[in-house]
C-alpha cells in the first residue's frame, strides 16, 4: 500500500483556457487562515445589475455562510462573492454568524454595495471558530486590484485537498447573441479529512432575471451536482451559485425574464452541459479514486426512482470495492437495487457492465463470459447499467471506487 | 498493511455452554456445495406442534428461500429447517424456486411432515444456480441421526466468512415455569465477498401461538437486528426465525395465545435481550473491524427519527474512518446528523464520545480537551452520543469502523 496518488489519475492534462466574462473580476490573497504559502481568499466583484441564483446544501446542520447565501438568494442581486478556504465556519454558533456579518460588511464597503449583495462561502475545518479579522481587512485592497483574466487563480484559491483545480467554459446563444458561461468548482461533498464542502461558482454575461435563472439552476443541479457521490456524505456547506452580470445586454442581447422563454433554450442546455462537466470533474477527484464510475439506471417506475436506485448502487461500499478490485460482481448490484426501497421485480432485472450484459430477467445472462467482462473491468472508466424492466424512469449518477487510498486519507492521516 | 485479522478481536474467548431445547434436534453434513472440508448443510427437526415467527429481508430482490419462508410464516407451523452455506440461491430465477421446492419435498419426506412446514435458508454466492441435487438426498440420513446437544456444530455449519460462530442462551419464566431460549446467527448483512446474508435462528420450548410470537419477534427485531449495520448494504437473504416447540407445556407451562398476556412479559424481555446479544455479535464480526461502535441518539423528534439519525452516523464512511483513525472528529458527526434528513437544530445539538462532551449547543464544548478525548478514542469500544435537543426520541445502533481490512476483504481478494 503506497500513499494515495498526489494527483487524481483523471485530472485533465491542462486547465482549459477560459475567456473573460464581461462584468466579472477577481482578486486572491494569502490570508493564512489555515494554509501557508498558498492563496486561501477569493474576492469576486460583479457589475451593477448582476443577478444570482443558486442551490444550497439540504443539510440540517448547514454552515453560517450557507444561511447567509439563502437570505441573499431571496432578492437575487449580487455585487460580490467572498470565499475562504481552510475553515468552513460550520457548527460555530453565534460566532459563526458574526464572522459572516463582519465579512459581508467589509466586502460591501470595499465594492460600494449593500451587505445583502455580498455572497459568502467557506470551506475547510468544521467546528473551528473562523476569525474574520484575519482577512476582512484585506478585502478593500483586493477590490482595488481585481482582474477579469484570473479564473485559474480563482479556481486554485478555493481548493482545499482537491488534487487539481476545476474549470470549464461554454458559449451559448440568446436570440442570436453569443454569451459566455464560465464555471469553477472544488471538492466532492464531504470528501476531505476534517473538511467540508462542494463549492461551485458560475458566471455569465447573459442578462437573465434572477427568478428565471433560479429555475434553470434548480433543474440542472438536480441532474448534475445532485447526481454525484463520492462517499454518500453530505457536506454542511455545499454551495452552487450562478451569477449573471447582464453585460451582454450592452451588445444588444435581450434581457430574459421568463425561464420558459424559447430564446433561453440554448442557454439552458449549455448551462446544464457546463454544470455536468464540473460535476463529473468533482467525481473524478474523489478521494483515493482509481476508477471513474458512471451508473445508468433505466426502466424504473419514475425518474426519481431511477435516481434513488442509481445512488443506492453508487453508494454501496460493496459495489465500490468490487469495482476497485476489477470484479464484475453483479450480485452486489442486485443487492443494491434491492435495498434502494424502490419498486423492482427481481425477475425482470437486467445488469450490464459497459455493453456486456451479465444478468438478464432475474438470472445470470446465458451469454455471460467471465473473461470478456474481466477485461472490461480493467478499464479506468466503468459504466454499470441496470434495467429495472418495469417502467420508463431513467437516471445517471457519477461516482468513484472505494479504495485503500480513501482509508489512508480519512483514517490514517494522524499517523 | 497486513492482512485482516483471522479472527475478530471482539470474538468471545469461548462459545457459551448452551442447554438443549426440548423438541429441537440437529444434524449437519459436508455436502461440498462450495466449501471443502467443513460442514455446509444443517437440518433442524422440531417436535410436532412447533410454531414459528420471523422477520425477513425487505430487499426487493430477495432470494428464493426468503420467498418460501414468507409463505410458510403465513400459517406459522414448523417441523424442519434446512440451511445451506456456500450459495445464497438469490437471483437464480425459476431454477432457484425449483431448488427450494426440491429441498422442501426431500426434508418433508425425511421428517414426515408437509413441505409447507419446512423452512429454508441459503447463504453464500448470489446469482450462481444452487444444485439441490447436491444435498437433498442427504436429508433422510440426517433426519435419522439428529441430536439435541449439537448447537455449536449447528452454528458452525451456517457460517460463511464469519470469523467465529455465534451462540447465545437465556432462561425465561412463564407463569412460574422455566423455559429455555437458544439462538445462533451468522454474518452481518452483506459483509462477505460475494456473499449475502444475515441468518438468525432461535428456538425455545415455550408454548406460544404463532401470531403472539410474531408480534414479539417483529418488535424486538426492529430494536436489535434492524439496529446493526456494518456497511449499510442490505442482504437479499436476511432471515430471522424463532421456533417455539411448546414442549414446556408437558411440564405444566400454560400455552400463551395473546402477545399482551402479562404472563409473557418476562419471556418477551428475555427474547429481546437474547436477540440484542446476537445482533451485537454480528456487529462485532464486521469485516475488518478494529473498533466496536455504539451510536446513541437522544432528544430527537421521535424514536424513528432517532434511529434514522443513528444509522446516518453509523453508516457514514467519514465517521467510520475517523473512528478507525482514533480521531474524535465530531465535525463528521455533525455532518451525519445534518444529512439524515430528520429534524435537527444545529444550535441545540450536543455530541459526546463516551462521557466526554465535545460539542454543545451548536459549537465546540467549552470544556473540550483534545488530550482527554484522544485517550478515549484509543479504547477498543467507542460510544458516540448525539443529543438532538428537540424532543424525546431515542435509539441505539451498533456498528464497527471502516478500515483497510474491509477494503482488503472486499476489493483485494482477487489478488
PDB file of C-alpha atoms in Angstrom, chain B residues 33-274:
ATOM      1  CA  UNK B  33     -21.812 -27.157  -2.038  1.00  0.00           C
ATOM      2  CA  UNK B  34     -18.915 -24.720  -2.284  1.00  0.00           C
ATOM      3  CA  UNK B  35     -16.592 -25.281   0.648  1.00  0.00           C
ATOM      4  CA  UNK B  36     -14.431 -28.355   1.124  1.00  0.00           C
ATOM      5  CA  UNK B  37     -13.511 -29.934   4.441  1.00  0.00           C
ATOM      6  CA  UNK B  38     -16.235 -28.288   6.520  1.00  0.00           C
ATOM      7  CA  UNK B  39     -19.925 -28.703   7.201  1.00  0.00           C
ATOM      8  CA  UNK B  40     -22.217 -26.678   4.959  1.00  0.00           C
ATOM      9  CA  UNK B  41     -25.628 -28.304   5.474  1.00  0.00           C
ATOM     10  CA  UNK B  42     -27.793 -28.090   8.577  1.00  0.00           C
ATOM     11  CA  UNK B  43     -31.051 -29.916   9.272  1.00  0.00           C
ATOM     12  CA  UNK B  44     -33.019 -28.905  12.360  1.00  0.00           C
ATOM     13  CA  UNK B  45     -36.028 -31.013  13.301  1.00  0.00           C
ATOM     14  CA  UNK B  46     -38.790 -29.677  15.543  1.00  0.00           C
ATOM     15  CA  UNK B  47     -41.377 -31.562  17.586  1.00  0.00           C
ATOM     16  CA  UNK B  48     -44.941 -31.735  16.237  1.00  0.00           C
ATOM     17  CA  UNK B  49     -46.891 -28.615  17.235  1.00  0.00           C
ATOM     18  CA  UNK B  50     -43.923 -26.247  16.888  1.00  0.00           C
ATOM     19  CA  UNK B  51     -44.931 -22.680  15.991  1.00  0.00           C
ATOM     20  CA  UNK B  52     -42.728 -20.226  14.143  1.00  0.00           C
ATOM     21  CA  UNK B  53     -42.473 -16.465  13.690  1.00  0.00           C
ATOM     22  CA  UNK B  54     -39.919 -14.474  11.760  1.00  0.00           C
ATOM     23  CA  UNK B  55     -38.645 -11.373  10.079  1.00  0.00           C
ATOM     24  CA  UNK B  56     -37.284 -11.420   6.524  1.00  0.00           C
ATOM     25  CA  UNK B  57     -35.229  -9.005   4.424  1.00  0.00           C
ATOM     26  CA  UNK B  58     -37.125  -6.068   2.977  1.00  0.00           C
ATOM     27  CA  UNK B  59     -34.939  -6.215  -0.126  1.00  0.00           C
ATOM     28  CA  UNK B  60     -36.897  -6.035  -3.379  1.00  0.00           C
ATOM     29  CA  UNK B  61     -34.501  -8.587  -4.856  1.00  0.00           C
ATOM     30  CA  UNK B  62     -34.842 -11.166  -2.109  1.00  0.00           C
ATOM     31  CA  UNK B  63     -33.809 -14.753  -2.604  1.00  0.00           C
ATOM     32  CA  UNK B  64     -35.966 -17.778  -3.432  1.00  0.00           C
ATOM     33  CA  UNK B  65     -35.652 -19.269   0.089  1.00  0.00           C
ATOM     34  CA  UNK B  66     -36.852 -15.972   1.590  1.00  0.00           C
ATOM     35  CA  UNK B  67     -39.923 -16.074  -0.660  1.00  0.00           C
ATOM     36  CA  UNK B  68     -40.511 -19.631   0.549  1.00  0.00           C
ATOM     37  CA  UNK B  69     -40.206 -18.699   4.250  1.00  0.00           C
ATOM     38  CA  UNK B  70     -42.630 -15.780   3.787  1.00  0.00           C
ATOM     39  CA  UNK B  71     -45.185 -18.278   2.534  1.00  0.00           C
ATOM     40  CA  UNK B  72     -44.584 -20.623   5.492  1.00  0.00           C
ATOM     41  CA  UNK B  73     -44.841 -17.834   8.061  1.00  0.00           C
ATOM     42  CA  UNK B  74     -48.425 -17.228   6.945  1.00  0.00           C
ATOM     43  CA  UNK B  75     -49.563 -20.388   8.751  1.00  0.00           C
ATOM     44  CA  UNK B  76     -46.805 -20.434  11.390  1.00  0.00           C
ATOM     45  CA  UNK B  77     -46.245 -24.194  11.765  1.00  0.00           C
ATOM     46  CA  UNK B  78     -42.726 -25.646  11.519  1.00  0.00           C
ATOM     47  CA  UNK B  79     -41.295 -29.135  11.622  1.00  0.00           C
ATOM     48  CA  UNK B  80     -37.923 -28.668   9.913  1.00  0.00           C
ATOM     49  CA  UNK B  81     -35.313 -26.090   8.971  1.00  0.00           C
ATOM     50  CA  UNK B  82     -32.760 -26.683   6.213  1.00  0.00           C
ATOM     51  CA  UNK B  83     -29.821 -24.271   5.898  1.00  0.00           C
ATOM     52  CA  UNK B  84     -27.011 -24.473   3.390  1.00  0.00           C
ATOM     53  CA  UNK B  85     -23.949 -22.256   3.234  1.00  0.00           C
ATOM     54  CA  UNK B  86     -21.862 -21.551   0.105  1.00  0.00           C
ATOM     55  CA  UNK B  87     -24.703 -20.491  -2.190  1.00  0.00           C
ATOM     56  CA  UNK B  88     -27.448 -17.939  -1.426  1.00  0.00           C
ATOM     57  CA  UNK B  89     -29.835 -19.166  -4.145  1.00  0.00           C
ATOM     58  CA  UNK B  90     -30.514 -15.482  -4.806  1.00  0.00           C
ATOM     59  CA  UNK B  91     -31.187 -14.010  -8.245  1.00  0.00           C
ATOM     60  CA  UNK B  92     -31.435 -17.511  -9.669  1.00  0.00           C
ATOM     61  CA  UNK B  93     -34.855 -17.155 -11.301  1.00  0.00           C
ATOM     62  CA  UNK B  94     -37.052 -20.177 -11.940  1.00  0.00           C
ATOM     63  CA  UNK B  95     -34.190 -22.574 -11.153  1.00  0.00           C
ATOM     64  CA  UNK B  96     -33.968 -21.014  -7.695  1.00  0.00           C
ATOM     65  CA  UNK B  97     -37.627 -21.697  -6.961  1.00  0.00           C
ATOM     66  CA  UNK B  98     -37.232 -25.267  -8.162  1.00  0.00           C
ATOM     67  CA  UNK B  99     -34.223 -25.829  -5.893  1.00  0.00           C
ATOM     68  CA  UNK B 100     -36.284 -24.658  -2.924  1.00  0.00           C
ATOM     69  CA  UNK B 101     -39.146 -26.990  -3.814  1.00  0.00           C
ATOM     70  CA  UNK B 102     -36.834 -29.987  -4.214  1.00  0.00           C
ATOM     71  CA  UNK B 103     -35.294 -29.228  -0.808  1.00  0.00           C
ATOM     72  CA  UNK B 104     -38.665 -28.814   0.917  1.00  0.00           C
ATOM     73  CA  UNK B 105     -40.019 -32.034  -0.574  1.00  0.00           C
ATOM     74  CA  UNK B 106     -36.942 -34.001   0.478  1.00  0.00           C
ATOM     75  CA  UNK B 107     -36.991 -32.596   4.017  1.00  0.00           C
ATOM     76  CA  UNK B 108     -40.749 -33.179   4.338  1.00  0.00           C
ATOM     77  CA  UNK B 109     -40.234 -36.765   3.290  1.00  0.00           C
ATOM     78  CA  UNK B 110     -37.348 -37.182   5.743  1.00  0.00           C
ATOM     79  CA  UNK B 111     -39.208 -35.900   8.795  1.00  0.00           C
ATOM     80  CA  UNK B 112     -42.749 -36.903   7.754  1.00  0.00           C
ATOM     81  CA  UNK B 113     -44.374 -33.507   7.530  1.00  0.00           C
ATOM     82  CA  UNK B 114     -45.895 -31.232   4.904  1.00  0.00           C
ATOM     83  CA  UNK B 115     -43.465 -29.335   2.613  1.00  0.00           C
ATOM     84  CA  UNK B 116     -45.012 -26.083   3.911  1.00  0.00           C
ATOM     85  CA  UNK B 117     -43.743 -26.941   7.402  1.00  0.00           C
ATOM     86  CA  UNK B 118     -40.155 -26.910   6.138  1.00  0.00           C
ATOM     87  CA  UNK B 119     -38.237 -23.629   6.412  1.00  0.00           C
ATOM     88  CA  UNK B 120     -35.223 -22.992   4.221  1.00  0.00           C
ATOM     89  CA  UNK B 121     -32.320 -20.536   4.292  1.00  0.00           C
ATOM     90  CA  UNK B 122     -29.335 -20.318   1.966  1.00  0.00           C
ATOM     91  CA  UNK B 123     -26.234 -18.200   2.360  1.00  0.00           C
ATOM     92  CA  UNK B 124     -23.305 -17.634   0.037  1.00  0.00           C
ATOM     93  CA  UNK B 125     -22.762 -16.545  -3.562  1.00  0.00           C
ATOM     94  CA  UNK B 126     -25.519 -14.577  -5.305  1.00  0.00           C
ATOM     95  CA  UNK B 127     -26.553 -15.443  -8.854  1.00  0.00           C
ATOM     96  CA  UNK B 128     -24.992 -18.885  -9.031  1.00  0.00           C
ATOM     97  CA  UNK B 129     -27.639 -21.604  -9.601  1.00  0.00           C
ATOM     98  CA  UNK B 130     -27.974 -23.799  -6.488  1.00  0.00           C
ATOM     99  CA  UNK B 131     -27.977 -27.515  -7.314  1.00  0.00           C
ATOM    100  CA  UNK B 132     -30.307 -29.020  -4.691  1.00  0.00           C
ATOM    101  CA  UNK B 133     -29.305 -32.427  -6.045  1.00  0.00           C
ATOM    102  CA  UNK B 134     -26.012 -31.965  -4.200  1.00  0.00           C
ATOM    103  CA  UNK B 135     -27.640 -32.259  -0.788  1.00  0.00           C
ATOM    104  CA  UNK B 136     -31.377 -33.142  -0.949  1.00  0.00           C
ATOM    105  CA  UNK B 137     -30.561 -36.853  -0.909  1.00  0.00           C
ATOM    106  CA  UNK B 138     -28.630 -36.406   2.344  1.00  0.00           C
ATOM    107  CA  UNK B 139     -31.614 -35.145   4.351  1.00  0.00           C
ATOM    108  CA  UNK B 140     -33.131 -38.553   5.050  1.00  0.00           C
ATOM    109  CA  UNK B 141     -29.899 -39.809   6.593  1.00  0.00           C
ATOM    110  CA  UNK B 142     -29.510 -36.609   8.594  1.00  0.00           C
ATOM    111  CA  UNK B 143     -33.057 -36.887   9.962  1.00  0.00           C
ATOM    112  CA  UNK B 144     -32.175 -40.309  11.348  1.00  0.00           C
ATOM    113  CA  UNK B 145     -29.149 -39.015  13.255  1.00  0.00           C
ATOM    114  CA  UNK B 146     -30.268 -35.742  14.819  1.00  0.00           C
ATOM    115  CA  UNK B 147     -29.131 -34.827  18.313  1.00  0.00           C
ATOM    116  CA  UNK B 148     -30.320 -32.167  20.753  1.00  0.00           C
ATOM    117  CA  UNK B 149     -26.880 -31.276  22.135  1.00  0.00           C
ATOM    118  CA  UNK B 150     -25.178 -30.062  18.956  1.00  0.00           C
ATOM    119  CA  UNK B 151     -25.933 -26.321  18.933  1.00  0.00           C
ATOM    120  CA  UNK B 152     -22.219 -25.451  18.441  1.00  0.00           C
ATOM    121  CA  UNK B 153     -21.990 -27.766  15.414  1.00  0.00           C
ATOM    122  CA  UNK B 154     -25.140 -26.188  14.000  1.00  0.00           C
ATOM    123  CA  UNK B 155     -23.771 -22.662  14.496  1.00  0.00           C
ATOM    124  CA  UNK B 156     -20.585 -23.634  12.636  1.00  0.00           C
ATOM    125  CA  UNK B 157     -22.408 -25.232   9.695  1.00  0.00           C
ATOM    126  CA  UNK B 158     -24.173 -21.972   8.804  1.00  0.00           C
ATOM    127  CA  UNK B 159     -21.018 -19.805   8.780  1.00  0.00           C
ATOM    128  CA  UNK B 160     -19.639 -18.395   5.558  1.00  0.00           C
ATOM    129  CA  UNK B 161     -16.746 -15.988   6.146  1.00  0.00           C
ATOM    130  CA  UNK B 162     -17.717 -15.306   9.758  1.00  0.00           C
ATOM    131  CA  UNK B 163     -14.599 -15.397  11.888  1.00  0.00           C
ATOM    132  CA  UNK B 164     -16.370 -17.010  14.850  1.00  0.00           C
ATOM    133  CA  UNK B 165     -19.615 -18.952  15.482  1.00  0.00           C
ATOM    134  CA  UNK B 166     -22.328 -17.006  17.284  1.00  0.00           C
ATOM    135  CA  UNK B 167     -24.429 -18.628  20.008  1.00  0.00           C
ATOM    136  CA  UNK B 168     -26.388 -17.319  22.979  1.00  0.00           C
ATOM    137  CA  UNK B 169     -28.783 -18.704  25.568  1.00  0.00           C
ATOM    138  CA  UNK B 170     -31.268 -17.432  28.135  1.00  0.00           C
ATOM    139  CA  UNK B 171     -33.806 -18.772  30.613  1.00  0.00           C
ATOM    140  CA  UNK B 172     -37.197 -17.070  30.966  1.00  0.00           C
ATOM    141  CA  UNK B 173     -40.236 -17.685  33.180  1.00  0.00           C
ATOM    142  CA  UNK B 174     -43.795 -18.029  32.012  1.00  0.00           C
ATOM    143  CA  UNK B 175     -46.295 -18.186  34.866  1.00  0.00           C
ATOM    144  CA  UNK B 176     -43.564 -19.556  37.124  1.00  0.00           C
ATOM    145  CA  UNK B 177     -42.331 -22.193  34.669  1.00  0.00           C
ATOM    146  CA  UNK B 178     -38.779 -22.010  33.345  1.00  0.00           C
ATOM    147  CA  UNK B 179     -38.345 -22.117  29.584  1.00  0.00           C
ATOM    148  CA  UNK B 180     -35.092 -22.061  27.636  1.00  0.00           C
ATOM    149  CA  UNK B 181     -34.318 -19.850  24.642  1.00  0.00           C
ATOM    150  CA  UNK B 182     -31.251 -20.549  22.496  1.00  0.00           C
ATOM    151  CA  UNK B 183     -30.137 -18.663  19.415  1.00  0.00           C
ATOM    152  CA  UNK B 184     -27.438 -18.824  16.759  1.00  0.00           C
ATOM    153  CA  UNK B 185     -26.614 -16.416  13.962  1.00  0.00           C
ATOM    154  CA  UNK B 186     -24.091 -15.680  11.259  1.00  0.00           C
ATOM    155  CA  UNK B 187     -22.791 -12.781   9.177  1.00  0.00           C
ATOM    156  CA  UNK B 188     -23.711  -9.133   9.370  1.00  0.00           C
ATOM    157  CA  UNK B 189     -25.737  -8.074   6.362  1.00  0.00           C
ATOM    158  CA  UNK B 190     -23.904  -8.011   3.058  1.00  0.00           C
ATOM    159  CA  UNK B 191     -20.495  -8.220   4.636  1.00  0.00           C
ATOM    160  CA  UNK B 192     -18.773 -11.051   2.827  1.00  0.00           C
ATOM    161  CA  UNK B 193     -17.006 -11.077  -0.509  1.00  0.00           C
ATOM    162  CA  UNK B 194     -19.575 -12.366  -2.956  1.00  0.00           C
ATOM    163  CA  UNK B 195     -21.695 -13.465  -0.028  1.00  0.00           C
ATOM    164  CA  UNK B 196     -25.043 -12.430   1.231  1.00  0.00           C
ATOM    165  CA  UNK B 197     -26.969 -12.994   4.359  1.00  0.00           C
ATOM    166  CA  UNK B 198     -27.516 -12.425   7.977  1.00  0.00           C
ATOM    167  CA  UNK B 199     -29.187 -15.547   9.345  1.00  0.00           C
ATOM    168  CA  UNK B 200     -30.502 -15.963  12.876  1.00  0.00           C
ATOM    169  CA  UNK B 201     -32.330 -18.979  14.240  1.00  0.00           C
ATOM    170  CA  UNK B 202     -33.792 -19.081  17.740  1.00  0.00           C
ATOM    171  CA  UNK B 203     -35.587 -21.951  19.432  1.00  0.00           C
ATOM    172  CA  UNK B 204     -37.489 -22.206  22.693  1.00  0.00           C
ATOM    173  CA  UNK B 205     -39.596 -24.851  24.386  1.00  0.00           C
ATOM    174  CA  UNK B 206     -42.140 -22.207  25.407  1.00  0.00           C
ATOM    175  CA  UNK B 207     -45.704 -22.877  24.186  1.00  0.00           C
ATOM    176  CA  UNK B 208     -46.654 -19.718  22.307  1.00  0.00           C
ATOM    177  CA  UNK B 209     -49.117 -19.393  19.444  1.00  0.00           C
ATOM    178  CA  UNK B 210     -47.554 -18.183  16.181  1.00  0.00           C
ATOM    179  CA  UNK B 211     -49.429 -14.833  15.956  1.00  0.00           C
ATOM    180  CA  UNK B 212     -48.395 -13.864  19.502  1.00  0.00           C
ATOM    181  CA  UNK B 213     -44.809 -14.953  18.861  1.00  0.00           C
ATOM    182  CA  UNK B 214     -44.771 -12.947  15.638  1.00  0.00           C
ATOM    183  CA  UNK B 215     -45.661  -9.755  17.497  1.00  0.00           C
ATOM    184  CA  UNK B 216     -42.774 -10.217  19.929  1.00  0.00           C
ATOM    185  CA  UNK B 217     -40.320 -11.044  17.175  1.00  0.00           C
ATOM    186  CA  UNK B 218     -41.280  -8.124  14.931  1.00  0.00           C
ATOM    187  CA  UNK B 219     -40.961  -5.627  17.750  1.00  0.00           C
ATOM    188  CA  UNK B 220     -37.655  -6.961  19.032  1.00  0.00           C
ATOM    189  CA  UNK B 221     -36.111  -7.268  15.563  1.00  0.00           C
ATOM    190  CA  UNK B 222     -36.709  -3.567  14.976  1.00  0.00           C
ATOM    191  CA  UNK B 223     -34.668  -2.700  18.055  1.00  0.00           C
ATOM    192  CA  UNK B 224     -31.968  -5.349  17.704  1.00  0.00           C
ATOM    193  CA  UNK B 225     -31.058  -6.760  14.291  1.00  0.00           C
ATOM    194  CA  UNK B 226     -32.505  -3.765  12.479  1.00  0.00           C
ATOM    195  CA  UNK B 227     -30.176  -1.585  14.546  1.00  0.00           C
ATOM    196  CA  UNK B 228     -26.977  -3.270  13.387  1.00  0.00           C
ATOM    197  CA  UNK B 229     -25.023  -2.063  10.399  1.00  0.00           C
ATOM    198  CA  UNK B 230     -21.594  -2.940   9.102  1.00  0.00           C
ATOM    199  CA  UNK B 231     -21.565  -1.264   5.706  1.00  0.00           C
ATOM    200  CA  UNK B 232     -25.164  -0.121   5.053  1.00  0.00           C
ATOM    201  CA  UNK B 233     -25.622  -2.876   2.491  1.00  0.00           C
ATOM    202  CA  UNK B 234     -28.800  -4.926   2.884  1.00  0.00           C
ATOM    203  CA  UNK B 235     -28.674  -8.611   2.053  1.00  0.00           C
ATOM    204  CA  UNK B 236     -31.048 -10.358  -0.336  1.00  0.00           C
ATOM    205  CA  UNK B 237     -31.395 -13.148   2.205  1.00  0.00           C
ATOM    206  CA  UNK B 238     -31.632 -11.787   5.771  1.00  0.00           C
ATOM    207  CA  UNK B 239     -33.699 -14.249   7.772  1.00  0.00           C
ATOM    208  CA  UNK B 240     -34.609 -14.327  11.449  1.00  0.00           C
ATOM    209  CA  UNK B 241     -36.777 -17.265  12.522  1.00  0.00           C
ATOM    210  CA  UNK B 242     -37.931 -18.093  16.058  1.00  0.00           C
ATOM    211  CA  UNK B 243     -39.270 -21.599  16.670  1.00  0.00           C
ATOM    212  CA  UNK B 244     -41.359 -22.455  19.746  1.00  0.00           C
ATOM    213  CA  UNK B 245     -41.676 -26.208  20.255  1.00  0.00           C
ATOM    214  CA  UNK B 246     -44.152 -25.902  23.136  1.00  0.00           C
ATOM    215  CA  UNK B 247     -42.528 -28.839  24.936  1.00  0.00           C
ATOM    216  CA  UNK B 248     -42.670 -26.898  28.220  1.00  0.00           C
ATOM    217  CA  UNK B 249     -46.424 -27.467  28.154  1.00  0.00           C
ATOM    218  CA  UNK B 250     -45.680 -31.068  29.203  1.00  0.00           C
ATOM    219  CA  UNK B 251     -44.166 -29.621  32.386  1.00  0.00           C
ATOM    220  CA  UNK B 252     -47.304 -27.585  33.085  1.00  0.00           C
ATOM    221  CA  UNK B 253     -46.347 -24.327  31.400  1.00  0.00           C
ATOM    222  CA  UNK B 254     -49.522 -22.698  30.058  1.00  0.00           C
ATOM    223  CA  UNK B 255     -49.913 -22.106  26.326  1.00  0.00           C
ATOM    224  CA  UNK B 256     -49.956 -18.369  25.558  1.00  0.00           C
ATOM    225  CA  UNK B 257     -52.011 -17.121  22.643  1.00  0.00           C
ATOM    226  CA  UNK B 258     -52.022 -13.353  23.198  1.00  0.00           C
ATOM    227  CA  UNK B 259     -48.872 -11.206  22.893  1.00  0.00           C
ATOM    228  CA  UNK B 260     -50.201  -8.826  25.542  1.00  0.00           C
ATOM    229  CA  UNK B 261     -50.747 -11.622  28.115  1.00  0.00           C
ATOM    230  CA  UNK B 262     -48.853 -10.376  31.216  1.00  0.00           C
ATOM    231  CA  UNK B 263     -47.542 -13.921  31.760  1.00  0.00           C
ATOM    232  CA  UNK B 264     -45.488 -13.392  28.567  1.00  0.00           C
ATOM    233  CA  UNK B 265     -43.707 -10.249  29.801  1.00  0.00           C
ATOM    234  CA  UNK B 266     -40.595 -11.951  31.147  1.00  0.00           C
ATOM    235  CA  UNK B 267     -40.295 -14.141  28.050  1.00  0.00           C
ATOM    236  CA  UNK B 268     -40.647 -11.113  25.778  1.00  0.00           C
ATOM    237  CA  UNK B 269     -37.964  -9.181  27.650  1.00  0.00           C
ATOM    238  CA  UNK B 270     -35.642 -12.186  27.705  1.00  0.00           C
ATOM    239  CA  UNK B 271     -36.110 -12.932  24.000  1.00  0.00           C
ATOM    240  CA  UNK B 272     -35.358  -9.272  23.282  1.00  0.00           C
ATOM    241  CA  UNK B 273     -32.194  -9.476  25.354  1.00  0.00           C
ATOM    242  CA  UNK B 274     -31.052 -12.625  23.538  1.00  0.00           C
TER     243      UNK B 274
END
